[in-house]
């Protein structure tokens, strides 16, 4: 293989063979014959020329083969997994994982950390006092065998090619390529070994994909890729123009998940989407015969408290203080609350999710760079959603914060900037726009 020739071929719009892609990707991942600058140039060629389905499968398989794969075959039941392309107030994992497990699905899940304006499930989980996400492979399997679910950080050397390629994409303006995102996400999901994979592709101003068309194409390509590789894969396209949950921040999002599993927020957007995603998982796993029956089953488990009980079991199994499920005051609490007041009366017509995420990061709930520490206690509670009425002076949001005037000022500015109040009541967008399978 001559890297120069493969870069040239892709640059000129040619189609690469499976073997060519494999040698190129493994040559880069293993440091044998493909240099960083050659991979960077090739990524840019892919950004311009795209990839056909065979090329995309070859790329994804080569990325998977650059490292270890998780073998879940020792676990009973149908193994289900869910992946969100990331958002703000997106706490669905903490709600649907225990609900799906309570219904009999096997949830052996690896999650990620937050970066920039988006939160990460691991950071949220670690706000529960004592809770560990760094389980060994053996601990992980033992816990799933015992209680049916675990949510942990990555174990083993999974898809090292992705880490190295992403680092180059990040500094060469090649992150926002649909085939590169699809292969990055799906290589990691496929390496985790689940039978059924549900993708929650977000679109809107808090998401990777800002338009519905782009979200649809990303969803289509990931579903085709997964099916091509022999897994049951489905995608929902859901709204991330305004934050999904009302609470943003780590312990606050755990609190909202607990309140939902206590059935204290019926009909809320986060509950609705979480129940819908859990229902899709049960249908995909053939635990229920159709989506309608799956929804009923999930609702029963939520109302009966079986989902909450499973969440408490999972917290305890991972060393966390499960009393938080009965009394959220055991979660870390910020010392101070500050209201962000509406500057005028009217209807909330839009809320810019990304700016709300950045406001939460400004308070210390998120990271600007990967190595930044986070504060589990701080964040934002949104008091209004799109379509709600408000009077001047009423709170739009409540900051949960340390006594840091500059952070409070910055977060307040971002929130006021992100919320538009108008005279007319506008209809909010659909929570789930469509399903791709
Ligand atoms: N998330 C990923 O894991 N990879 C991408 O390329 C983009 C988002
Ligand atoms: Ca994520």
Short mmCIF file of C-alpha atoms and ligand atoms in Angstrom, two decimals:
data_model
loop_
_atom_site.label_atom_id
_atom_site.label_comp_id
_atom_site.label_asym_id
_atom_site.label_seq_id
_atom_site.Cartn_x
_atom_site.Cartn_y
_atom_site.Cartn_z
CA UNK A 1 0.00 0.00 0.00
CA UNK A 2 1.21 3.45 -0.90
CA UNK A 3 -0.52 6.07 1.31
CA UNK A 4 0.11 8.77 -1.29
CA UNK A 5 -1.81 6.81 -3.93
CA UNK A 6 -4.79 6.23 -1.61
CA UNK A 7 -4.99 9.90 -0.67
CA UNK A 8 -4.79 10.84 -4.36
CA UNK A 9 -7.47 8.33 -5.36
CA UNK A 10 -9.90 9.59 -2.71
CA UNK A 11 -9.09 13.21 -3.40
CA UNK A 12 -9.97 12.66 -7.08
CA UNK A 13 -13.31 11.07 -6.22
CA UNK A 14 -12.30 7.43 -6.70
CA UNK A 15 -13.70 4.50 -4.72
CA UNK A 16 -11.29 2.70 -2.40
CA UNK A 17 -11.35 -1.06 -1.98
CA UNK A 18 -11.95 -2.77 1.33
CA UNK A 19 -8.30 -3.88 1.51
CA UNK A 20 -7.00 -0.42 0.71
CA UNK A 21 -9.06 1.16 3.50
CA UNK A 22 -8.11 -1.54 5.95
CA UNK A 23 -4.37 -1.27 5.34
CA UNK A 24 -4.54 2.51 5.51
CA UNK A 25 -6.49 2.66 8.79
CA UNK A 26 -4.54 -0.12 10.51
CA UNK A 27 -1.26 1.32 9.19
CA UNK A 28 -2.20 4.58 10.90
CA UNK A 29 -3.59 3.08 14.12
CA UNK A 30 -0.55 0.84 14.58
CA UNK A 31 1.94 3.48 13.46
CA UNK A 32 3.21 1.31 10.61
CA UNK A 33 3.51 3.28 7.41
CA UNK A 34 0.79 5.96 7.63
CA UNK A 35 1.80 9.27 9.18
CA UNK A 36 -0.47 11.78 10.94
CA UNK A 37 -0.24 14.24 8.06
CA UNK A 38 -1.27 11.54 5.59
CA UNK A 39 -4.29 10.55 7.65
CA UNK A 40 -5.19 14.22 8.04
CA UNK A 41 -5.06 14.75 4.28
CA UNK A 42 -7.10 11.61 3.68
CA UNK A 43 -9.75 12.74 6.20
CA UNK A 44 -10.07 16.01 4.31
CA UNK A 45 -10.42 14.09 1.03
CA UNK A 46 -13.23 12.05 2.64
CA UNK A 47 -14.82 15.24 3.93
CA UNK A 48 -15.06 16.49 0.31
CA UNK A 49 -15.74 13.25 -1.57
CA UNK A 50 -17.78 11.20 0.92
CA UNK A 51 -17.87 7.39 0.98
CA UNK A 52 -20.18 4.77 -0.44
CA UNK A 53 -21.73 2.10 1.78
CA UNK A 54 -19.01 -0.49 1.10
CA UNK A 55 -16.26 2.00 1.86
CA UNK A 56 -18.04 3.09 5.05
CA UNK A 57 -18.41 -0.53 6.23
CA UNK A 58 -14.76 -1.24 5.46
CA UNK A 59 -13.69 1.88 7.37
CA UNK A 60 -15.85 0.99 10.38
CA UNK A 61 -14.68 -2.64 10.45
CA UNK A 62 -11.02 -1.61 10.19
CA UNK A 63 -11.51 0.85 13.08
CA UNK A 64 -13.12 -1.91 15.19
CA UNK A 65 -10.27 -4.30 14.33
CA UNK A 66 -7.70 -1.74 15.52
CA UNK A 67 -8.49 -2.80 19.11
CA UNK A 68 -10.39 -5.18 21.37
CA UNK A 69 -14.08 -5.99 21.24
CA UNK A 70 -16.34 -6.65 24.17
CA UNK A 71 -17.73 -10.17 24.30
CA UNK A 72 -21.17 -10.12 25.92
CA UNK A 73 -22.07 -13.66 24.87
CA UNK A 74 -21.69 -14.88 28.46
CA UNK A 75 -24.65 -12.70 29.49
CA UNK A 76 -28.23 -13.97 29.39
CA UNK A 77 -31.01 -12.14 27.55
CA UNK A 78 -31.00 -9.75 24.65
CA UNK A 79 -28.28 -7.15 25.04
CA UNK A 80 -29.52 -3.65 24.26
CA UNK A 81 -27.61 -0.40 23.92
CA UNK A 82 -28.54 3.21 23.28
CA UNK A 83 -26.43 6.04 21.98
CA UNK A 84 -27.27 9.73 21.94
CA UNK A 85 -25.38 12.04 19.63
CA UNK A 86 -25.29 14.43 22.59
CA UNK A 87 -27.27 17.34 23.90
CA UNK A 88 -28.27 19.53 26.84
CA UNK A 89 -30.38 18.19 29.72
CA UNK A 90 -30.31 14.85 27.93
CA UNK A 91 -30.62 12.45 30.86
CA UNK A 92 -32.47 9.67 29.06
CA UNK A 93 -29.89 6.95 29.83
CA UNK A 94 -30.44 7.20 33.59
CA UNK A 95 -34.18 6.69 33.06
CA UNK A 96 -34.35 4.16 30.25
CA UNK A 97 -31.49 1.88 31.38
CA UNK A 98 -33.25 0.85 34.65
CA UNK A 99 -36.66 0.70 32.93
CA UNK A 100 -35.35 -1.58 30.15
CA UNK A 101 -33.53 -3.76 32.69
CA UNK A 102 -36.66 -3.97 34.87
CA UNK A 103 -38.51 -5.23 31.77
CA UNK A 104 -35.96 -8.02 31.29
CA UNK A 105 -33.55 -6.54 28.76
CA UNK A 106 -29.81 -6.79 29.44
CA UNK A 107 -28.22 -3.34 29.63
CA UNK A 108 -24.41 -3.53 29.59
CA UNK A 109 -23.55 0.00 28.68
CA UNK A 110 -20.46 2.13 28.29
CA UNK A 111 -20.96 5.88 28.39
CA UNK A 112 -18.90 8.99 27.95
CA UNK A 113 -18.08 12.27 29.65
CA UNK A 114 -19.29 15.75 28.88
CA UNK A 115 -17.38 18.24 26.77
CA UNK A 116 -18.22 21.81 25.77
CA UNK A 117 -21.94 22.48 26.02
CA UNK A 118 -23.00 18.80 26.25
CA UNK A 119 -23.18 16.70 29.40
CA UNK A 120 -21.97 13.13 29.82
CA UNK A 121 -23.65 10.26 31.62
CA UNK A 122 -20.49 9.27 33.53
CA UNK A 123 -20.15 12.72 35.08
CA UNK A 124 -23.80 12.65 36.11
CA UNK A 125 -23.49 9.17 37.66
CA UNK A 126 -20.34 10.14 39.57
CA UNK A 127 -22.26 12.93 41.31
CA UNK A 128 -23.91 10.16 43.36
CA UNK A 129 -21.71 9.95 46.49
CA UNK A 130 -19.36 6.94 46.30
CA UNK A 131 -20.44 5.77 42.87
CA UNK A 132 -17.73 4.30 40.64
CA UNK A 133 -17.92 4.10 36.85
CA UNK A 134 -14.43 2.62 36.38
CA UNK A 135 -15.39 -1.04 36.81
CA UNK A 136 -13.10 -3.81 35.55
CA UNK A 137 -14.43 -6.02 32.77
CA UNK A 138 -15.10 -8.81 35.29
CA UNK A 139 -16.93 -6.52 37.73
CA UNK A 140 -19.00 -5.17 34.85
CA UNK A 141 -20.10 -8.63 33.66
CA UNK A 142 -20.79 -9.82 37.23
CA UNK A 143 -22.99 -6.79 37.94
CA UNK A 144 -25.00 -7.18 34.73
CA UNK A 145 -25.50 -10.90 35.47
CA UNK A 146 -26.75 -10.04 38.94
CA UNK A 147 -29.04 -7.05 38.36
CA UNK A 148 -29.40 -6.72 34.58
CA UNK A 149 -27.73 -3.35 34.14
CA UNK A 150 -24.52 -1.40 34.50
CA UNK A 151 -23.37 1.91 33.07
CA UNK A 152 -19.59 2.31 33.15
CA UNK A 153 -16.64 4.04 31.50
CA UNK A 154 -14.86 2.31 28.66
CA UNK A 155 -12.86 -0.77 29.67
CA UNK A 156 -10.18 -2.36 27.51
CA UNK A 157 -8.62 -0.99 24.37
CA UNK A 158 -11.76 -0.32 22.32
CA UNK A 159 -11.38 1.29 18.88
CA UNK A 160 -8.02 3.05 19.42
CA UNK A 161 -8.15 4.15 15.75
CA UNK A 162 -11.10 6.40 16.60
CA UNK A 163 -9.27 8.26 19.36
CA UNK A 164 -6.28 8.92 17.08
CA UNK A 165 -8.43 9.89 14.09
CA UNK A 166 -10.71 12.11 16.17
CA UNK A 167 -7.70 13.99 17.57
CA UNK A 168 -6.68 14.85 13.98
CA UNK A 169 -10.24 15.69 12.89
CA UNK A 170 -10.58 18.03 15.83
CA UNK A 171 -7.66 20.20 14.64
CA UNK A 172 -8.16 19.93 10.85
CA UNK A 173 -11.83 20.99 10.47
CA UNK A 174 -12.96 17.46 9.55
CA UNK A 175 -15.26 16.60 12.46
CA UNK A 176 -18.50 17.53 10.66
CA UNK A 177 -18.47 14.86 7.97
CA UNK A 178 -21.41 12.45 8.00
CA UNK A 179 -19.39 9.32 7.02
CA UNK A 180 -16.66 10.19 9.54
CA UNK A 181 -19.19 10.73 12.35
CA UNK A 182 -21.10 7.56 11.38
CA UNK A 183 -17.95 5.39 11.41
CA UNK A 184 -16.73 6.97 14.67
CA UNK A 185 -20.00 6.41 16.52
CA UNK A 186 -20.82 3.00 15.06
CA UNK A 187 -17.32 1.51 15.45
CA UNK A 188 -17.55 2.18 19.19
CA UNK A 189 -21.13 0.92 19.51
CA UNK A 190 -20.47 -2.23 17.46
CA UNK A 191 -17.30 -3.00 19.46
CA UNK A 192 -19.43 -3.01 22.63
CA UNK A 193 -21.20 -6.16 21.48
CA UNK A 194 -24.93 -5.38 21.95
CA UNK A 195 -27.53 -7.22 19.84
CA UNK A 196 -29.80 -4.20 19.50
CA UNK A 197 -28.58 -0.64 19.16
CA UNK A 198 -30.90 2.36 19.39
CA UNK A 199 -29.50 5.65 18.15
CA UNK A 200 -30.94 8.93 19.38
CA UNK A 201 -29.89 11.41 16.73
CA UNK A 202 -30.48 14.93 17.98
CA UNK A 203 -31.11 17.89 15.76
CA UNK A 204 -31.33 21.58 16.53
CA UNK A 205 -29.19 24.26 18.11
CA UNK A 206 -27.85 22.09 20.93
CA UNK A 207 -26.86 19.20 18.64
CA UNK A 208 -24.08 18.15 16.28
CA UNK A 209 -26.57 18.20 13.41
CA UNK A 210 -28.34 21.53 13.17
CA UNK A 211 -30.83 20.63 10.44
CA UNK A 212 -33.35 17.84 10.12
CA UNK A 213 -31.96 16.86 6.71
CA UNK A 214 -28.47 16.32 8.10
CA UNK A 215 -29.80 14.41 11.12
CA UNK A 216 -31.84 12.20 8.80
CA UNK A 217 -28.87 11.43 6.61
CA UNK A 218 -26.63 10.64 9.60
CA UNK A 219 -29.34 8.38 11.05
CA UNK A 220 -29.87 6.61 7.71
CA UNK A 221 -26.16 5.96 7.24
CA UNK A 222 -25.66 4.64 10.79
CA UNK A 223 -28.68 2.34 10.57
CA UNK A 224 -27.58 0.96 7.17
CA UNK A 225 -24.07 0.47 8.49
CA UNK A 226 -25.23 -1.45 11.56
CA UNK A 227 -27.60 -3.63 9.54
CA UNK A 228 -24.85 -4.30 7.00
CA UNK A 229 -22.80 -5.59 9.94
CA UNK A 230 -25.50 -7.89 11.24
CA UNK A 231 -26.99 -5.96 14.17
CA UNK A 232 -30.52 -4.72 14.82
CA UNK A 233 -30.20 -0.95 14.63
CA UNK A 234 -32.84 1.75 14.72
CA UNK A 235 -32.59 5.52 15.03
CA UNK A 236 -34.96 8.14 16.33
CA UNK A 237 -34.48 11.76 15.36
CA UNK A 238 -35.30 13.95 18.33
CA UNK A 239 -35.40 17.64 19.09
CA UNK A 240 -32.42 19.36 20.68
CA UNK A 241 -33.27 22.95 19.89
CA UNK A 242 -34.21 23.62 23.52
CA UNK A 243 -32.83 21.55 26.44
CA UNK A 244 -34.68 18.25 26.87
CA UNK A 245 -34.87 18.14 30.66
CA UNK A 246 -35.64 21.03 32.96
CA UNK A 247 -32.44 20.47 34.96
CA UNK A 248 -28.96 20.92 33.53
CA UNK A 249 -25.92 19.99 35.60
CA UNK A 250 -24.71 16.68 37.01
CA UNK A 251 -26.38 16.08 40.39
CA UNK A 252 -29.38 18.09 39.17
CA UNK A 253 -29.86 15.75 36.21
CA UNK A 254 -29.63 12.71 38.49
CA UNK A 255 -32.29 14.38 40.63
CA UNK A 256 -34.58 14.89 37.63
CA UNK A 257 -34.11 11.24 36.55
CA UNK A 258 -35.06 10.12 40.08
CA UNK A 259 -38.11 12.42 40.13
CA UNK A 260 -39.25 11.00 36.80
CA UNK A 261 -38.81 7.42 38.00
CA UNK A 262 -40.85 8.40 41.06
CA UNK A 263 -43.58 9.43 38.62
CA UNK A 264 -43.41 13.02 39.84
CA UNK A 265 -43.09 14.59 36.38
CA UNK A 266 -45.69 12.89 34.25
CA UNK A 267 -45.93 14.22 30.71
CA UNK A 268 -42.63 16.13 30.88
CA UNK A 269 -40.50 16.21 27.73
CA UNK A 270 -37.69 14.19 29.30
CA UNK A 271 -40.10 11.56 30.58
CA UNK A 272 -41.87 11.32 27.23
CA UNK A 273 -38.66 10.82 25.23
CA UNK A 274 -37.16 8.39 27.77
CA UNK A 275 -40.29 6.22 27.79
CA UNK A 276 -40.40 6.24 24.00
CA UNK A 277 -36.74 5.21 23.72
CA UNK A 278 -37.17 2.45 26.30
CA UNK A 279 -40.22 1.22 24.39
CA UNK A 280 -38.22 1.03 21.16
CA UNK A 281 -35.58 -1.02 22.95
CA UNK A 282 -38.16 -3.50 24.27
CA UNK A 283 -39.68 -3.86 20.84
CA UNK A 284 -36.30 -4.29 19.14
CA UNK A 285 -35.35 -6.92 21.74
CA UNK A 286 -38.68 -8.67 21.07
CA UNK A 287 -39.55 -8.47 24.77
CA UNK A 288 -42.88 -6.93 23.74
CA UNK A 289 -44.63 -7.72 20.45
CA UNK A 290 -45.12 -4.14 19.23
CA UNK A 291 -44.39 -0.55 20.10
CA UNK A 292 -47.80 0.08 21.70
CA UNK A 293 -47.42 -2.88 24.10
CA UNK A 294 -43.83 -1.81 24.81
CA UNK A 295 -44.98 1.68 25.80
CA UNK A 296 -47.62 0.22 28.13
CA UNK A 297 -45.03 -2.07 29.74
CA UNK A 298 -42.57 0.79 30.27
CA UNK A 299 -45.30 3.01 31.76
CA UNK A 300 -46.30 0.23 34.18
CA UNK A 301 -42.70 -0.18 35.33
CA UNK A 302 -42.39 3.56 35.82
CA UNK A 303 -45.65 3.99 37.74
CA UNK A 304 -45.06 0.91 39.92
CA UNK A 305 -41.63 2.16 41.01
CA UNK A 306 -39.85 -0.87 39.49
CA UNK A 307 -37.65 1.44 37.41
CA UNK A 308 -36.64 3.47 40.47
CA UNK A 309 -35.86 0.29 42.40
CA UNK A 310 -33.60 -0.87 39.54
CA UNK A 311 -31.81 2.49 39.49
CA UNK A 312 -31.19 2.20 43.24
CA UNK A 313 -29.83 -1.34 42.75
CA UNK A 314 -27.50 -0.09 40.05
CA UNK A 315 -26.25 2.82 42.19
CA UNK A 316 -25.62 0.46 45.12
CA UNK A 317 -23.90 -2.17 42.95
CA UNK A 318 -21.46 0.50 41.72
CA UNK A 319 -20.68 1.65 45.27
CA UNK A 320 -23.02 4.64 45.24
CA UNK A 321 -25.29 5.90 48.02
CA UNK A 322 -28.67 4.52 46.93
CA UNK A 323 -30.46 6.63 49.58
CA UNK A 324 -30.45 9.42 46.95
CA UNK A 325 -33.35 7.60 45.29
CA UNK A 326 -35.53 8.15 48.37
CA UNK A 327 -34.13 11.51 49.37
CA UNK A 328 -32.40 13.66 46.76
CA UNK A 329 -30.88 15.85 49.48
CA UNK A 330 -28.15 13.18 49.75
CA UNK A 331 -26.93 14.46 46.35
CA UNK A 332 -24.36 17.28 46.30
CA UNK A 333 -26.06 20.68 46.64
CA UNK A 334 -24.79 24.06 45.54
CA UNK A 335 -24.58 26.67 48.34
CA UNK A 336 -26.46 29.39 46.49
CA UNK A 337 -29.41 29.87 44.13
CA UNK A 338 -29.90 32.90 41.89
CA UNK A 339 -32.96 33.70 39.80
CA UNK A 340 -32.65 34.81 36.18
CA UNK A 341 -35.72 36.99 35.68
CA UNK A 342 -37.72 37.61 32.52
CA UNK A 343 -37.02 41.11 31.12
CA UNK A 344 -40.56 41.37 29.67
CA UNK A 345 -43.93 39.61 29.60
CA UNK A 346 -45.04 37.34 26.74
CA UNK A 347 -44.51 33.81 25.50
CA UNK A 348 -41.22 31.95 25.32
CA UNK A 349 -40.70 31.48 21.58
CA UNK A 350 -37.28 29.85 21.56
CA UNK A 351 -34.52 28.65 23.88
CA UNK A 352 -31.07 28.14 22.36
CA UNK A 353 -29.96 24.80 23.84
CA UNK A 354 -26.26 25.23 23.16
CA UNK A 355 -26.11 28.56 25.01
CA UNK A 356 -27.90 27.04 28.00
CA UNK A 357 -25.29 24.26 27.96
CA UNK A 358 -22.53 26.86 27.88
CA UNK A 359 -24.16 28.72 30.78
CA UNK A 360 -24.08 25.51 32.80
CA UNK A 361 -20.42 25.02 31.83
CA UNK A 362 -19.71 28.60 32.95
CA UNK A 363 -21.06 27.71 36.40
CA UNK A 364 -18.61 24.78 36.52
CA UNK A 365 -20.90 21.86 35.57
CA UNK A 366 -19.05 21.15 32.33
CA UNK A 367 -15.63 21.17 30.75
CA UNK A 368 -14.04 23.44 28.17
CA UNK A 369 -11.15 21.00 27.66
CA UNK A 370 -11.00 17.29 28.43
CA UNK A 371 -8.77 17.65 31.51
CA UNK A 372 -10.94 20.29 33.28
CA UNK A 373 -12.43 19.33 36.67
CA UNK A 374 -16.22 19.65 37.08
CA UNK A 375 -18.41 20.65 40.00
CA UNK A 376 -21.15 18.03 40.48
CA UNK A 377 -23.45 20.33 42.48
CA UNK A 378 -23.90 23.31 40.16
CA UNK A 379 -26.21 23.85 37.19
CA UNK A 380 -29.45 25.38 36.02
CA UNK A 381 -33.14 24.65 36.54
CA UNK A 382 -35.22 25.93 33.65
CA UNK A 383 -38.55 27.38 34.78
CA UNK A 384 -40.05 27.70 31.29
CA UNK A 385 -40.16 25.79 28.00
CA UNK A 386 -41.00 27.01 24.51
CA UNK A 387 -44.70 27.93 24.35
CA UNK A 388 -44.99 28.90 28.05
CA UNK A 389 -46.29 32.29 29.15
CA UNK A 390 -44.26 34.48 31.49
CA UNK A 391 -44.63 37.84 33.24
CA UNK A 392 -41.80 40.36 33.48
CA UNK A 393 -39.79 39.69 36.65
CA UNK A 394 -40.80 36.04 36.98
CA UNK A 395 -37.90 33.56 36.94
CA UNK A 396 -36.94 32.04 33.56
CA UNK A 397 -34.28 29.90 35.20
CA UNK A 398 -32.65 29.32 38.58
CA UNK A 399 -28.89 29.02 38.86
CA UNK A 400 -27.51 26.55 41.40
CA UNK A 401 -24.08 27.95 41.97
CA UNK A 402 -21.02 28.55 44.09
CA UNK A 403 -20.58 32.11 45.32
CA UNK A 404 -18.66 33.19 42.20
CA UNK A 405 -19.96 36.55 40.90
CA UNK A 406 -18.19 36.33 37.52
CA UNK A 407 -19.58 32.87 36.75
CA UNK A 408 -23.06 33.99 37.81
CA UNK A 409 -22.85 37.05 35.60
CA UNK A 410 -21.66 35.03 32.58
CA UNK A 411 -24.34 32.33 33.04
CA UNK A 412 -27.06 34.98 33.47
CA UNK A 413 -25.94 36.76 30.30
CA UNK A 414 -25.95 33.50 28.28
CA UNK A 415 -29.39 32.50 29.54
CA UNK A 416 -30.93 35.88 28.77
CA UNK A 417 -29.31 35.75 25.32
CA UNK A 418 -30.63 32.27 24.66
CA UNK A 419 -34.29 32.86 25.53
CA UNK A 420 -36.51 34.81 23.15
CA UNK A 421 -39.81 36.15 24.51
CA UNK A 422 -42.42 37.22 21.95
CA UNK A 423 -46.05 38.28 21.81
CA UNK A 424 -47.41 35.20 20.05
CA UNK A 425 -47.57 31.70 21.46
CA UNK A 426 -45.58 29.43 19.13
CA UNK A 427 -46.02 25.67 19.01
CA UNK A 428 -42.95 23.76 20.23
CA UNK A 429 -41.30 21.32 17.81
CA UNK A 430 -42.17 17.63 17.98
CA UNK A 431 -40.06 15.81 20.59
CA UNK A 432 -39.45 12.86 18.26
CA UNK A 433 -39.53 13.86 14.65
CA UNK A 434 -39.20 10.45 13.04
CA UNK A 435 -37.92 6.88 13.30
CA UNK A 436 -35.36 5.44 10.85
CA UNK A 437 -34.92 1.70 10.48
N1 LIG B 1 -19.30 11.65 18.47
C1 LIG B 1 -18.40 10.71 18.15
O1 LIG B 1 -18.21 9.77 18.91
N2 LIG B 1 -17.70 10.81 17.02
C2 LIG B 1 -17.87 11.82 16.15
O2 LIG B 1 -17.22 11.85 15.13
C3 LIG B 1 -18.79 12.81 16.48
C4 LIG B 1 -19.50 12.69 17.64
CA1 LIG B 2 -22.75 11.04 24.66
#
